[in-house]
Coordinates of C-alpha atoms in Angstrom, one line a residue:
M1 CA 99.1 119.5 130.4
E2 CA 96.5 117.4 132.3
L3 CA 94.7 116.5 129.0
L4 CA 98.0 115.4 127.5
D5 CA 98.8 113.3 130.5
F6 CA 95.3 111.9 130.4
L7 CA 95.7 111.0 126.7
A8 CA 99.1 109.5 127.3
N9 CA 97.6 107.1 129.7
E10 CA 94.3 106.3 128.1
P11 CA 94.8 104.5 124.6
T12 CA 91.0 104.4 124.2
A13 CA 90.7 108.2 124.6
V14 CA 93.4 108.7 122.0
I15 CA 91.5 106.6 119.5
V16 CA 88.2 108.4 120.3
V17 CA 89.9 111.9 119.9
A18 CA 91.6 110.9 116.7
G19 CA 88.2 109.7 115.4
L20 CA 86.5 113.0 116.2
F21 CA 89.4 115.0 114.6
G22 CA 89.0 112.7 111.6
L23 CA 85.5 113.7 111.1
I24 CA 86.2 117.3 111.3
I25 CA 89.3 117.0 109.0
G26 CA 87.2 114.9 106.7
S27 CA 84.7 117.7 106.2
F28 CA 87.7 120.0 105.2
L29 CA 89.0 117.3 102.9
N30 CA 85.8 117.4 100.9
V31 CA 86.5 121.0 100.4
V32 CA 90.1 120.3 99.3
I33 CA 89.1 117.5 97.0
Y34 CA 86.6 119.7 95.2
R35 CA 88.3 123.0 95.2
L36 CA 92.1 122.3 94.7
P37 CA 91.7 120.9 91.1
V38 CA 89.6 124.0 90.2
M39 CA 92.2 126.3 91.7
M40 CA 94.9 124.5 89.7
E41 CA 92.9 124.8 86.6
R42 CA 92.3 128.6 87.1
G43 CA 96.0 129.0 87.7
W44 CA 96.9 127.3 84.5
R45 CA 94.4 129.4 82.6
A46 CA 95.8 132.5 84.0
E47 CA 99.4 131.5 83.2
C48 CA 98.4 130.6 79.6
T49 CA 96.5 133.9 79.2
A50 CA 99.5 135.7 80.5
L51 CA 101.8 133.8 78.0
L52 CA 99.7 134.1 75.0
S53 CA 98.0 137.5 75.7
P54 CA 100.4 139.4 77.8
D55 CA 98.6 142.7 77.1
S56 CA 95.2 141.4 78.3
I57 CA 93.8 142.6 81.5
E58 CA 92.3 139.9 83.7
E59 CA 88.7 140.6 84.8
K60 CA 88.5 141.8 88.3
T61 CA 84.9 140.7 88.6
I62 CA 85.8 137.1 89.0
E63 CA 84.9 135.8 92.5
P64 CA 87.9 134.8 94.6
F65 CA 88.1 131.0 94.8
N66 CA 90.3 129.2 97.2
L67 CA 90.2 126.8 100.3
V68 CA 88.6 129.5 102.4
V69 CA 86.3 131.6 100.1
P70 CA 83.6 131.6 99.0
R71 CA 81.5 129.8 101.5
S72 CA 80.3 126.4 100.6
R73 CA 77.0 126.4 98.9
C74 CA 74.6 124.1 97.2
P75 CA 75.6 123.6 93.6
H76 CA 72.0 123.4 92.5
C77 CA 70.4 126.5 94.1
G78 CA 73.4 128.5 95.4
H79 CA 72.2 128.3 99.1
Y80 CA 75.0 129.0 101.5
I81 CA 75.7 126.1 103.9
T82 CA 75.3 127.2 107.4
A83 CA 77.4 126.0 110.4
L84 CA 74.5 123.7 111.5
E85 CA 74.2 122.3 108.0
N86 CA 77.9 121.6 107.9
I87 CA 78.3 119.1 111.0
P88 CA 80.1 116.1 109.8
V89 CA 77.8 113.1 108.9
L90 CA 75.1 114.4 111.4
S91 CA 74.0 117.2 109.1
Y92 CA 73.7 114.8 106.3
L93 CA 71.5 112.4 108.2
W94 CA 69.4 115.1 109.7
Q95 CA 68.8 116.6 106.3
R96 CA 68.1 113.2 104.7
G97 CA 70.8 113.9 102.1
Q98 CA 69.0 116.9 100.7
C99 CA 69.6 120.6 100.5
T100 CA 67.5 122.5 103.0
A101 CA 66.6 125.2 100.5
C102 CA 65.9 123.3 97.2
Q103 CA 65.6 119.7 98.4
K104 CA 68.0 118.6 95.8
H105 CA 70.0 115.4 96.6
I106 CA 73.4 115.9 98.2
S107 CA 76.1 113.3 97.2
I108 CA 76.6 110.6 99.8
R109 CA 80.3 110.8 99.0
Y110 CA 80.6 113.8 101.4
P111 CA 79.7 111.9 104.6
L112 CA 81.5 108.7 103.3
I113 CA 84.7 110.7 103.0
E114 CA 84.2 112.0 106.6
I115 CA 83.7 108.5 107.9
A116 CA 86.7 107.3 106.0
S117 CA 88.8 110.0 107.5
A118 CA 87.7 109.2 110.9
L119 CA 88.0 105.4 110.6
L120 CA 91.6 105.7 109.2
A121 CA 92.5 108.1 112.0
M122 CA 91.2 105.6 114.6
L123 CA 93.1 102.8 113.0
T124 CA 96.3 104.9 113.0
A125 CA 95.8 105.8 116.6
W126 CA 95.1 102.3 117.6
Q127 CA 98.3 101.1 116.0
M128 CA 100.6 103.9 116.8
G129 CA 99.5 105.0 120.3
Y130 CA 99.9 108.5 121.8
G131 CA 103.0 110.5 120.6
L132 CA 104.6 112.6 117.9
P133 CA 104.8 109.7 115.4
L134 CA 101.0 109.5 115.6
L135 CA 100.5 113.2 114.7
G136 CA 102.8 112.9 111.7
I137 CA 101.0 109.8 110.3
L138 CA 97.6 111.2 111.0
I139 CA 98.5 114.3 108.9
L140 CA 99.9 112.1 106.1
T141 CA 96.9 109.8 106.2
W142 CA 94.5 112.8 105.5
A143 CA 96.8 114.1 102.7
L144 CA 96.9 110.6 101.1
L145 CA 93.1 110.3 101.2
A146 CA 92.6 113.8 99.6
A147 CA 95.3 113.0 96.9
S148 CA 93.6 109.6 96.1
M149 CA 90.2 111.1 95.7
I150 CA 91.5 113.9 93.4
D151 CA 93.4 111.3 91.3
I152 CA 90.2 109.3 91.0
D153 CA 88.2 112.3 89.9
H154 CA 90.8 114.0 87.6
H155 CA 93.7 111.5 87.1
L156 CA 95.9 114.0 88.8
L157 CA 98.1 113.9 91.8
P158 CA 98.5 117.7 92.8
D159 CA 102.1 118.9 93.5
H160 CA 100.4 121.0 96.2
I161 CA 100.1 117.7 98.2
T162 CA 102.9 115.5 97.1
L163 CA 105.9 117.8 97.3
P164 CA 105.1 119.5 100.6
F165 CA 104.4 116.2 102.2
L166 CA 107.7 114.7 100.7
W167 CA 109.7 117.5 102.5
L168 CA 107.5 117.1 105.6
G169 CA 108.6 113.3 105.8
I170 CA 112.2 114.2 105.6
L171 CA 111.7 116.9 108.3
F172 CA 110.1 114.3 110.7
N173 CA 113.0 112.0 109.9
L174 CA 115.6 114.6 110.8
F175 CA 114.9 113.3 114.4
G176 CA 114.7 109.7 113.3
T177 CA 110.9 109.6 113.9
Y178 CA 110.2 106.8 111.4
T179 CA 113.5 106.0 109.9
T180 CA 117.0 107.5 109.6
L181 CA 117.6 110.8 107.8
Q182 CA 119.9 108.8 105.3
D183 CA 117.3 106.2 104.5
S184 CA 114.6 108.9 104.2
V185 CA 116.7 110.9 101.6
I186 CA 117.6 107.7 99.7
G187 CA 114.0 106.6 99.8
A188 CA 112.7 109.8 98.3
M189 CA 115.3 109.5 95.5
A190 CA 114.8 105.8 94.9
G191 CA 110.9 106.2 95.0
Y192 CA 111.0 108.8 92.3
L193 CA 113.7 107.1 90.1
I194 CA 112.2 103.6 90.2
L195 CA 108.8 104.7 88.7
W196 CA 110.5 107.3 86.4
S197 CA 112.5 104.4 84.9
V198 CA 109.5 102.2 84.7
Y199 CA 107.7 105.0 82.9
W200 CA 110.3 105.6 80.2
L201 CA 110.9 101.8 79.7
F202 CA 107.1 101.3 79.1
K203 CA 107.0 104.3 76.8
L204 CA 109.9 103.0 74.7
L205 CA 108.4 99.6 74.4
M206 CA 104.7 100.4 74.0
K207 CA 105.0 103.9 72.4
K208 CA 102.5 105.3 75.0
E209 CA 102.5 106.6 78.5
G210 CA 101.8 104.1 81.3
M211 CA 101.6 106.5 84.4
G212 CA 101.9 110.1 85.2
Y213 CA 104.7 112.1 86.9
G214 CA 102.5 112.5 89.9
D215 CA 102.9 108.7 90.6
F216 CA 106.7 109.2 90.8
K217 CA 106.3 112.0 93.3
M218 CA 103.9 110.0 95.3
L219 CA 106.3 107.0 95.7
A220 CA 109.1 109.5 96.5
L221 CA 106.8 111.0 99.2
L222 CA 106.3 107.5 100.7
G223 CA 110.0 106.8 100.5
A224 CA 110.8 109.9 102.4
W225 CA 108.5 108.9 105.3
M226 CA 109.6 105.2 105.7
G227 CA 112.9 104.8 104.0
W228 CA 113.9 102.9 100.9
Q229 CA 113.7 99.5 102.5
L230 CA 110.0 99.3 102.3
L231 CA 109.7 100.6 98.8
P232 CA 109.5 97.0 97.3
V233 CA 106.6 96.3 99.6
I234 CA 104.7 99.3 98.5
I235 CA 105.4 98.7 94.7
L236 CA 104.5 94.9 95.0
M237 CA 101.3 95.5 96.9
S238 CA 100.1 98.4 94.9
S239 CA 100.8 96.6 91.6
L240 CA 99.1 93.5 92.7
V241 CA 96.0 95.3 93.8
G242 CA 95.9 97.7 90.8
A243 CA 96.4 94.7 88.3
T244 CA 93.7 92.7 90.1
I245 CA 91.1 95.5 90.2
G246 CA 92.0 96.4 86.6
L247 CA 91.3 92.9 85.4
I248 CA 88.1 92.6 87.3
G249 CA 86.9 95.8 85.6
I250 CA 87.9 94.5 82.1
I251 CA 86.7 91.0 82.5
L252 CA 83.5 91.3 84.7
L253 CA 82.4 94.9 84.2
G254 CA 83.3 95.3 80.6
R255 CA 85.6 98.3 81.1
D256 CA 87.6 99.5 78.1
K257 CA 91.2 98.4 78.6
N258 CA 92.4 101.6 76.9
I259 CA 90.9 103.8 79.5
P260 CA 93.5 104.7 82.0
I261 CA 93.2 103.7 85.7
P262 CA 94.6 106.1 88.3
F263 CA 97.5 104.4 90.1
G264 CA 97.8 107.0 92.9
P265 CA 95.1 105.6 95.1
Y266 CA 96.9 102.2 95.1
L267 CA 100.2 103.6 95.8
A268 CA 98.7 105.7 98.7
G269 CA 96.8 102.8 100.1
A270 CA 99.8 100.4 99.9
G271 CA 102.0 103.1 101.4
W272 CA 99.7 103.8 104.3
I273 CA 99.4 100.0 105.2
T274 CA 103.2 99.7 104.8
L275 CA 103.9 102.7 107.1
L276 CA 101.7 101.1 109.9
W277 CA 102.4 97.3 109.3
G278 CA 105.2 97.1 106.8
H279 CA 107.8 95.5 109.1
D280 CA 105.2 92.9 110.2
I281 CA 104.4 92.2 106.6
V282 CA 108.1 91.7 105.8
H283 CA 108.6 89.4 108.9
A284 CA 105.6 87.4 108.2
Y285 CA 106.8 86.9 104.6
V286 CA 110.3 85.9 105.7
T287 CA 108.9 83.5 108.3
W288 CA 106.5 81.8 105.9
G289 CA 109.3 81.7 103.3
R290 CA 111.2 79.3 105.6
F291 CA 108.6 76.6 105.5

């Protein structure tokens, strides 16, 4: 209780603690980002095998693979990562970005995700302050970061993330934590149906798909956390940023316009910003619109 009382009265300490937890969670997010798509693919393969070859016996020699086992290891030589080699950011710097066994390069992405997790947590703590709302948004922030990276890598927004966090948003709003329960439920429904409608309209007009079902669920998730009123802000912000980056990629970088661009990270980023500063953004827009 003394620690909780201390944090309640020391905003700087809350920010520091959030940053430290962000580093630790960021290390775990690296595991989720890599392993969850593999776990899903294995699940799909098992389902297809059971459907197409119901009499086949799955090999029991396959190593269990989930978020806990096996231990993390070097993809080049199979060296198991020890606890001292798994300290967020510091281990990477100490090892100079190399495996201690084979000296092969370790992607800088791992410490960058850990740093991003910590910085986002600190920004959230700075904006929200100590309390239950901070805890909820921290958890959501880390989930959005993991989902965004998976979408970038695989053009996939896993139901394992979007659906549980949709319901978690409604659960928090049972107590009016971020918005009313009614606005939360309407936000979830409206978020899904808006992009679902855009998807079918685009498909009917262009004869091809413009986004995935995961995007519908992502916007539904965000609507469940903050209510339907802020959905237009999220849609406008994510669309503007996504279109701008897409045009830059096509015009300046020569990217093929037929290659799909994952929309999930833009939705997640816009949703996170809106959750923290959405009402300020709306107020500023209304105020400037009067001049």
